[in-house]
Short mmCIF file of C-alpha atoms and ligand atoms in Angstrom, two decimals:
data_model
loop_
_atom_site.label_atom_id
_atom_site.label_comp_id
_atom_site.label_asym_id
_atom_site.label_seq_id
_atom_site.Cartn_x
_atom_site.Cartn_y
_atom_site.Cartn_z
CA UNK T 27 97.22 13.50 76.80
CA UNK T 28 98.50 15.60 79.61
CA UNK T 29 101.07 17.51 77.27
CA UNK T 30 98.24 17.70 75.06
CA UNK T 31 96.71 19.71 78.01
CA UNK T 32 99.10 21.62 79.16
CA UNK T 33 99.78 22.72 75.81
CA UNK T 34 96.39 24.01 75.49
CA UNK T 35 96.74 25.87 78.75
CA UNK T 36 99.56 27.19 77.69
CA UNK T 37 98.33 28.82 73.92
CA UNK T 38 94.85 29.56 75.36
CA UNK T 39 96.36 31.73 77.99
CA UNK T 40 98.84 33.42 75.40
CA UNK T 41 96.21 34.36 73.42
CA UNK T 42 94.20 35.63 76.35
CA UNK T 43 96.59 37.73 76.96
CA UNK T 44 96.72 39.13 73.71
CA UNK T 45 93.31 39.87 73.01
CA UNK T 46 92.46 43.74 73.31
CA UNK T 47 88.90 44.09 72.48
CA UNK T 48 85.35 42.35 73.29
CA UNK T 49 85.30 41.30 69.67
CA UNK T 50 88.72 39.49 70.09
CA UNK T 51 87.70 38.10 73.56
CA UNK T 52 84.34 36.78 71.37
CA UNK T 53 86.69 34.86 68.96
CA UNK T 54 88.72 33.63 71.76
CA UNK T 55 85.85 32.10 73.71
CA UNK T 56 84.78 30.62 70.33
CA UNK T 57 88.10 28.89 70.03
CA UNK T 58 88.62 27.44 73.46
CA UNK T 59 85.11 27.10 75.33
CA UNK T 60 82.40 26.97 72.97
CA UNK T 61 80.43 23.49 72.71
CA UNK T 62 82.75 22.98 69.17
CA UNK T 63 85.88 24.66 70.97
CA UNK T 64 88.86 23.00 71.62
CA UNK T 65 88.41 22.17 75.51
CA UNK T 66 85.62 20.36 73.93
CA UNK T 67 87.31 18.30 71.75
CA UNK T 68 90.10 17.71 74.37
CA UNK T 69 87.11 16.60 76.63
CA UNK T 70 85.77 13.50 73.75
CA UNK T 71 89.16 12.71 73.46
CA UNK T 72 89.57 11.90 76.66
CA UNK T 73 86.37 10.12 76.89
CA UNK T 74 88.07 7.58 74.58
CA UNK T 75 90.89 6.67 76.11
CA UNK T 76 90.90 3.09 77.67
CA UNK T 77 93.27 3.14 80.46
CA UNK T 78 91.06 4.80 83.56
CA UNK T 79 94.33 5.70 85.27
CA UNK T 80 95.03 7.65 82.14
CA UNK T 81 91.12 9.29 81.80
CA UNK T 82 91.18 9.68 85.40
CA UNK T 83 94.82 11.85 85.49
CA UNK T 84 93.25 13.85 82.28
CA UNK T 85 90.00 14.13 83.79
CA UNK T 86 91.79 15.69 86.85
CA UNK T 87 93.73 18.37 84.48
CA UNK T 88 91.10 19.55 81.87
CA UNK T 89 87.80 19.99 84.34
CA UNK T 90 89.94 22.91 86.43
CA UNK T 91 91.28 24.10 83.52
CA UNK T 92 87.93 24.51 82.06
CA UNK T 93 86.44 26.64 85.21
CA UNK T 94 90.25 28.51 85.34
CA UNK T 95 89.68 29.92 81.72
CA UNK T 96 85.72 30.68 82.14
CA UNK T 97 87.50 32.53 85.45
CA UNK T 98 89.93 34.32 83.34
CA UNK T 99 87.98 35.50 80.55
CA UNK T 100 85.33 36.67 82.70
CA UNK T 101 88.24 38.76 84.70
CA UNK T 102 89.66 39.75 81.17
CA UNK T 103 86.23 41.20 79.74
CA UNK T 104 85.94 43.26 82.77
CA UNK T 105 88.91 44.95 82.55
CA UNK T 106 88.71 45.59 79.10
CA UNK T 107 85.20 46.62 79.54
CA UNK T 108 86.81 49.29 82.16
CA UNK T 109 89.89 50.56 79.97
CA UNK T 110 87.30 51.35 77.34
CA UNK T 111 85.22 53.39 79.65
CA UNK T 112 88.31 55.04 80.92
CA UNK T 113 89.26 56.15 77.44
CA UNK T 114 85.70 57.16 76.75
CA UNK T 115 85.91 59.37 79.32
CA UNK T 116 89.25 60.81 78.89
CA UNK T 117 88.21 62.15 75.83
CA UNK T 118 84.85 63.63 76.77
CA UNK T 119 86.51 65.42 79.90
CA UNK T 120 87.19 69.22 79.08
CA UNK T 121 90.48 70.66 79.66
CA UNK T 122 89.88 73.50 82.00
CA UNK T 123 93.76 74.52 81.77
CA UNK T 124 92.67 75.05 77.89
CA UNK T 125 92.79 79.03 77.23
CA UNK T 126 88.74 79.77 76.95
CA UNK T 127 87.66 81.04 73.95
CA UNK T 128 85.18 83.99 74.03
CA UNK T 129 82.04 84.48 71.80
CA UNK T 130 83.01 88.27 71.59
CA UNK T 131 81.04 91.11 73.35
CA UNK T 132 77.22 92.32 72.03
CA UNK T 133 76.62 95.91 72.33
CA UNK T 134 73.32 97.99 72.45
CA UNK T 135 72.04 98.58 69.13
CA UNK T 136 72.70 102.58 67.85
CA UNK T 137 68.88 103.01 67.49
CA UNK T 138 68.15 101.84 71.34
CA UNK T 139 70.23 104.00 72.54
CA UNK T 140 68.98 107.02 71.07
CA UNK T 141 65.97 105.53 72.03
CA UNK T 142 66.63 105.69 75.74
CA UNK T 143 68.17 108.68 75.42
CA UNK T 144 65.65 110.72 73.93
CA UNK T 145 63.14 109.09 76.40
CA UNK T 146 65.47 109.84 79.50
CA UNK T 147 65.31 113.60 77.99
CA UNK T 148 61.54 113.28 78.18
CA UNK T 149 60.79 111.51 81.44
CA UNK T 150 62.81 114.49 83.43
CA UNK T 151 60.34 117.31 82.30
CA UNK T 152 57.91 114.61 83.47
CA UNK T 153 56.71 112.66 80.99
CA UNK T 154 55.81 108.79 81.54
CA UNK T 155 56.48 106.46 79.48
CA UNK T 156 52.86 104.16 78.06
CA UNK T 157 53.60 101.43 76.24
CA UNK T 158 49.97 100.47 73.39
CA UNK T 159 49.80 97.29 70.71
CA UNK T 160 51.74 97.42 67.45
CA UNK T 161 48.52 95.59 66.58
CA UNK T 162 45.79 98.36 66.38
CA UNK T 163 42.76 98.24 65.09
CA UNK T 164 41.71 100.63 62.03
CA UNK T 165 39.47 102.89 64.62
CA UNK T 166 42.41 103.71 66.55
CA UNK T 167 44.84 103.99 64.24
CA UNK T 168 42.78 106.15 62.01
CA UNK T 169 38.83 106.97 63.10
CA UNK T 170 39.65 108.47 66.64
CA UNK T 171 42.54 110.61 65.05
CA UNK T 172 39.69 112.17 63.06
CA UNK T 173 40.85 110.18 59.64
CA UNK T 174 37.81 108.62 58.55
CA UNK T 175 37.47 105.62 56.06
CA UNK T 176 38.23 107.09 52.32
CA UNK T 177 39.67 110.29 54.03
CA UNK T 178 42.62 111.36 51.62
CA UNK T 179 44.97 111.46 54.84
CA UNK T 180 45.14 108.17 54.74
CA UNK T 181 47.11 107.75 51.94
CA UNK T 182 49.58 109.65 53.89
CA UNK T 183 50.63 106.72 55.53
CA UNK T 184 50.39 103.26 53.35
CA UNK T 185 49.42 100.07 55.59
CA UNK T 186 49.47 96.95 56.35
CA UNK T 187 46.33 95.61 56.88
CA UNK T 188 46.04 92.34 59.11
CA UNK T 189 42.33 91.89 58.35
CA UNK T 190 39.50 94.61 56.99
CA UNK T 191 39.79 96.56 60.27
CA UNK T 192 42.94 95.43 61.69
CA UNK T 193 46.48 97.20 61.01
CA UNK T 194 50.10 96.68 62.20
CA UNK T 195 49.85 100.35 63.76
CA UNK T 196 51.63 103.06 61.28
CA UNK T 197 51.93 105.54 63.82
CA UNK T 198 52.88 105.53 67.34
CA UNK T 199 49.68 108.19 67.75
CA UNK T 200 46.66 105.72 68.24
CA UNK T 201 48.36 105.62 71.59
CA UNK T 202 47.27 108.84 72.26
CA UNK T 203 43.63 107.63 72.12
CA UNK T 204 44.68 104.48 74.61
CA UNK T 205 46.50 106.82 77.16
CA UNK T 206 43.53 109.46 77.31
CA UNK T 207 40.97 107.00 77.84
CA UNK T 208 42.59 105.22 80.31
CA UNK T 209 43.41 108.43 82.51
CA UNK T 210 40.75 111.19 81.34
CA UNK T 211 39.85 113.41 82.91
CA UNK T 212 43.29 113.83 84.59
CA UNK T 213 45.95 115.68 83.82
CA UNK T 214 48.56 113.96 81.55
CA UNK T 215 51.88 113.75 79.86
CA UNK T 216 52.82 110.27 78.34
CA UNK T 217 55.66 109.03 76.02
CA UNK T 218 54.57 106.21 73.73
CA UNK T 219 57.82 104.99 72.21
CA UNK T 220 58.10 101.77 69.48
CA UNK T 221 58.05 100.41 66.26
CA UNK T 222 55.52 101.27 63.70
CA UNK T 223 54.94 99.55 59.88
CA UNK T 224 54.38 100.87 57.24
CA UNK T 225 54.15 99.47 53.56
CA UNK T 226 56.19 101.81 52.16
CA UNK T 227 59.20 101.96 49.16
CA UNK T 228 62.72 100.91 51.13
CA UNK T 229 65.06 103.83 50.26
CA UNK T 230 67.79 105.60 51.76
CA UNK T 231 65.30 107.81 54.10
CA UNK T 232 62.33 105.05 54.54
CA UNK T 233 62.22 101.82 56.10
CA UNK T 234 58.83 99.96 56.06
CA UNK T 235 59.55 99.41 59.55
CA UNK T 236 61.04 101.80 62.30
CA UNK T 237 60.79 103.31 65.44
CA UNK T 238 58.66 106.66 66.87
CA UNK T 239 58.22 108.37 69.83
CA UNK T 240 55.00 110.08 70.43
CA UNK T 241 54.19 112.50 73.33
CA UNK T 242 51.23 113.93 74.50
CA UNK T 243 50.05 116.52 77.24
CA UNK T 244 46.44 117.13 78.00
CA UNK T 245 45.34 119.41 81.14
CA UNK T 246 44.14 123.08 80.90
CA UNK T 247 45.39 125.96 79.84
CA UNK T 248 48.28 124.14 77.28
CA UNK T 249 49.06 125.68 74.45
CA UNK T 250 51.40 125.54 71.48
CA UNK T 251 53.99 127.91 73.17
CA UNK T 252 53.87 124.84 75.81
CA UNK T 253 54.93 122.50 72.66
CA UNK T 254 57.81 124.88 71.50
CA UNK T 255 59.28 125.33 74.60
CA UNK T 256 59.68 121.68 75.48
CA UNK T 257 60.82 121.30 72.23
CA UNK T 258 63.52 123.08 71.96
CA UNK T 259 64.64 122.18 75.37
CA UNK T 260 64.30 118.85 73.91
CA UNK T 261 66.47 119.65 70.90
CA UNK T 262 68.96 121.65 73.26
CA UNK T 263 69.43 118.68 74.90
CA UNK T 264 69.93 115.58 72.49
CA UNK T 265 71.73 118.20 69.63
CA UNK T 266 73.78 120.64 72.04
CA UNK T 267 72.29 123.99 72.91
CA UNK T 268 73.78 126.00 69.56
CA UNK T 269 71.36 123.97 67.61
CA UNK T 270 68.62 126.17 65.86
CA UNK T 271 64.91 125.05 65.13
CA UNK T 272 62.10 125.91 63.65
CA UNK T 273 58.64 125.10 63.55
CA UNK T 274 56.95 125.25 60.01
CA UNK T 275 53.29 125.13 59.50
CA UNK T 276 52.14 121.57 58.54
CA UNK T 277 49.22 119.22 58.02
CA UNK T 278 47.96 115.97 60.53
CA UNK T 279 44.10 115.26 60.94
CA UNK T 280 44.42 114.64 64.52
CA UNK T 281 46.35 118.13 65.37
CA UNK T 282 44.97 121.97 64.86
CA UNK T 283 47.05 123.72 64.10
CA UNK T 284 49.95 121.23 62.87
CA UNK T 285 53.72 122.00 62.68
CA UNK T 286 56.72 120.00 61.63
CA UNK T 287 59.81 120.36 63.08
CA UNK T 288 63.46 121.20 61.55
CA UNK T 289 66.87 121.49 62.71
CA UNK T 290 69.48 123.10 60.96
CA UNK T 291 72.02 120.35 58.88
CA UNK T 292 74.68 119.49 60.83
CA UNK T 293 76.30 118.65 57.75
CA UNK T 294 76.12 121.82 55.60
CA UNK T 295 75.75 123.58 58.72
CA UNK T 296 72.66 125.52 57.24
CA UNK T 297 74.46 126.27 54.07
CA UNK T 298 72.35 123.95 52.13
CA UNK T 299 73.38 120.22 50.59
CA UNK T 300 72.03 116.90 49.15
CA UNK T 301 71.11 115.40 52.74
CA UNK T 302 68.89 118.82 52.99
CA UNK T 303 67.65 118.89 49.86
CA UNK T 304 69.75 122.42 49.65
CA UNK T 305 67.32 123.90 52.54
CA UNK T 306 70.04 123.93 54.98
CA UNK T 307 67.34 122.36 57.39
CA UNK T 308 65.94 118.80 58.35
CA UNK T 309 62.82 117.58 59.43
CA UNK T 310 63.16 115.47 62.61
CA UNK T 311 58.92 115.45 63.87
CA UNK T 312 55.31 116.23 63.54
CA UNK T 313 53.30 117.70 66.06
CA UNK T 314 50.52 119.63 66.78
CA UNK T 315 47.86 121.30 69.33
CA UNK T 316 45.03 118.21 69.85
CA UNK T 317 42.56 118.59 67.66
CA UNK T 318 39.17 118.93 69.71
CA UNK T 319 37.40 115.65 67.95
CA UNK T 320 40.39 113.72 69.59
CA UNK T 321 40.08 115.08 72.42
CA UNK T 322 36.39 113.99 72.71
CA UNK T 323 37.19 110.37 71.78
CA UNK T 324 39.84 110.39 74.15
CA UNK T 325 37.59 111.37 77.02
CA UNK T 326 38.25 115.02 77.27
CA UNK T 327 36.22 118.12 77.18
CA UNK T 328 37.77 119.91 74.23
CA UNK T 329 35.93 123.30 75.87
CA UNK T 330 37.66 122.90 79.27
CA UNK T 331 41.19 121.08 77.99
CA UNK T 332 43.14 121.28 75.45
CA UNK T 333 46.75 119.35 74.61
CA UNK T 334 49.54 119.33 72.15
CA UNK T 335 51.34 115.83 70.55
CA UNK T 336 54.34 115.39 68.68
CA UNK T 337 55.93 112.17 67.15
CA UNK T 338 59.45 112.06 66.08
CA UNK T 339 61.29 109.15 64.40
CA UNK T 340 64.19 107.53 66.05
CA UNK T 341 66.18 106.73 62.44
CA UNK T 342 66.46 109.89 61.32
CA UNK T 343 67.18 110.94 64.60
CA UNK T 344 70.29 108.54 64.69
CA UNK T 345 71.23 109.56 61.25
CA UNK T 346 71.79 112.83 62.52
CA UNK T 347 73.44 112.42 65.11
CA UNK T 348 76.07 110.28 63.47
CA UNK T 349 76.05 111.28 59.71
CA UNK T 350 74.15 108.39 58.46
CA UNK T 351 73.21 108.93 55.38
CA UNK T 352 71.60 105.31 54.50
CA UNK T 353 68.22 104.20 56.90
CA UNK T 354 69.16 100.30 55.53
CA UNK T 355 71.96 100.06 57.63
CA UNK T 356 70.13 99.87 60.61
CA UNK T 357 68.65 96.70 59.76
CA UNK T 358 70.99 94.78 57.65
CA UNK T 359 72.94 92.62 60.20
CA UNK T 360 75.78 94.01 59.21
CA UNK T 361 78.41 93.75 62.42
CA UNK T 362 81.08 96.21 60.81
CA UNK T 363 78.38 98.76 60.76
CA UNK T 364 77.00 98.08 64.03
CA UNK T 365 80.50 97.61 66.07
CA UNK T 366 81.10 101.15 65.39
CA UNK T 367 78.87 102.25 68.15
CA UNK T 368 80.34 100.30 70.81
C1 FA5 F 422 53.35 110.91 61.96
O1 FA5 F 422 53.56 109.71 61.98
C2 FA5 F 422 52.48 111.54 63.00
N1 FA5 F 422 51.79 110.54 63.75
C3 FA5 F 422 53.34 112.44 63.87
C4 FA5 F 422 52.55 113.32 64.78
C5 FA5 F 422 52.31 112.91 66.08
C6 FA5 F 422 52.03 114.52 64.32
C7 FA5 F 422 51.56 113.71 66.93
C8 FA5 F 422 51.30 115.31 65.14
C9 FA5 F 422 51.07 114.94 66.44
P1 FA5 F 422 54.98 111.39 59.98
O2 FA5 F 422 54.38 110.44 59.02
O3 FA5 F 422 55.52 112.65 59.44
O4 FA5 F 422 53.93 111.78 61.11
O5 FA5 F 422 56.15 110.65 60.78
C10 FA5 F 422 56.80 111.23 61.90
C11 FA5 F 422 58.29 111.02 61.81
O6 FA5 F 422 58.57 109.63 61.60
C12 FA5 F 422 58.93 111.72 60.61
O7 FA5 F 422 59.26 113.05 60.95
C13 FA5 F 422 60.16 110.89 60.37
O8 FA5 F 422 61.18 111.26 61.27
C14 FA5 F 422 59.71 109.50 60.75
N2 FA5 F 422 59.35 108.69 59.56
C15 FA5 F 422 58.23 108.77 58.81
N3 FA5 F 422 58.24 107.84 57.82
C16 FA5 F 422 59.38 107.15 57.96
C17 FA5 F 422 59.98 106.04 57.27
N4 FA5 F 422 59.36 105.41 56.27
N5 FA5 F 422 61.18 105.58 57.69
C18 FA5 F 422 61.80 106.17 58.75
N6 FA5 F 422 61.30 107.21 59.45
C19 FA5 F 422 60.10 107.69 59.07
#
């Protein structure tokens, strides 16, 4: 019986050894110390034998061997128990000796930094910059810039309408309204620059959405030789002072008498082509002397002050600058377009 034992001792400590894995250490205590496992068995055994020398000598062997193998496989689980956490965490930990990898550089976006630069241009001859809701409702957007309901100006400009007298603003100009009231009857010259909506065809020149920036001065005594001299300083500044201009007489509801603007094409260089429509000039902005009924909504006294406005779009502005001859590329994602202006 005491071979027998120290047999037992000898495989179930082998096999100990052996095992690698809870699951393995699960199958060994199945084998050796479960109430069916072979200690078990040892132990009836034993039980049976008739000698009590004998039974007394076995008793002696098997009970510390019992406790020495719950011992061991207790001390066994917990270091497998640590090697696996070990590993776990071996692999989790990053290798900061790795070369990094870099999620490449972003860049400002052609049309903001026009954007910033035609404001900069503005904000040194004193302008301030106002910032009013792309949200506007129809009054603003159309009734205090003297375009009634049903008024044919309207169609001018298709919209969006958010509810009956709701619009995503299609003009930066309702601002004009906002700033007035909220400074009348001071003295004022404010920039309102952002995006504006309209529901329009998508073509090479339109976008349904894009960017304006509207200007406005309101005090005495202004006049449209005010509006022409700031701008062409304005134009002398963003296009390069050989750049020519003219103003040509124009229609806008909220402006008496109305101009739009044109620069000569810096692609034909006045000689006429397809981006001019062979006039050998381009249309950059509206603008205007305030007409007096805006004036009056706004806050003002159209017999003591009068004002001029303009509103120029940022696209086209870009596309001139850089030879653009497509609006879509603006806004199509697409980073081969857009990395060029880094
Ligand atoms: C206006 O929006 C007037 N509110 C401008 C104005 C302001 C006049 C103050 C008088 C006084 P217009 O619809 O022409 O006018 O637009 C002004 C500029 O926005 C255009 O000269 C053009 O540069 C740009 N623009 C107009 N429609 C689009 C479009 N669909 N896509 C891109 N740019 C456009």
């Amino acid at each position: 019986m005491l071979e027998q034992i120290s047999e037992l001792k000898a495989k179930a400590l082998e096999e100990l050894e052996a095992s690698s894995s809870l699951i393995e250490l699960d199958e060994w205590q199945n084998l050796y110390l479960s109430r069916k496992g072979q200690v078990k068995s040892l132990l009836k055994e034993i039980g049976k034998l008739e000698d009590p020398q004998d039974k007394k000598a076995a008793y002696g062997e098997i009970n510390p061997l019992n406790k020495e193998l719950e011992r061991l496989l207790e001390e066994r689980k917990e270091s497998i128990q640590k090697a696996e956490l070990d590993q776990q965490i071996a692999s989790e930990r990053e290798d900061t000796s790795l070369p990094g990898t870099t999620g490449g550089q972003g860049s400002m976006h052609p049309i903001n930094t026009v954007l910033e630069e035609v404001c900069g241009i503005f904000e040194r001859m004193g302008f301030q910059i106002w910032e009013s809701p792309h949200v506007e409702t129809d009054q603003n957007n159309f009734e205090m810039l003297n375009i009634p309901p049903h008024h044919p100006a309207r169609d001018m400009q298709d919209t969006f309408y958010v509810s009956e007298d709701v619009v995503l603003r299609t003009h930066t100009s309702p601002g004009q309204v906002r700033a007035m009231r909220a400074l009348a009857p001071e003295p004022i010259r404010v920039l309102l620059p952002g995006t504006v909506y309209r529901n329009e065809q998508i073509t090479g020149r339109s976008e349904i959405q894009f960017n304006q920036v509207e200007g406005l001065a309101v005090g005495t005594n202004i006049t449209m030789a005010d509006l022409k001299g700031i701008l062409e300083e304005f134009v002398h500044q963003f296009f390069g002072p050989d750049r020519r201009m003219v103003l040509r007489g124009s229609y806008f509801p909220f402006t008496e008498p109305s101009v739009e603007v044109d620069i000569d094409c810096n692609l034909c260089g006045g000689s006429g082509c397809g981006v001019c429509k062979k006039t050998g000039w381009l249309e950059i902005l509206g603008a205007g002397v305030v007409h007096p009924k805006v004036l009056a909504n706004g806050g003002y006294d159209p017999e003591i002050h009068s004002g001029f406005a303009f509103g120029l779009g940022i696209e086209r502005m870009v596309m001139l600058r850089h030879g653009i001859n497509d609006i879509r590329h603006f806004y199509s994602g697409n980073l081969r377009f857009l990395e060029q202006f880094d």
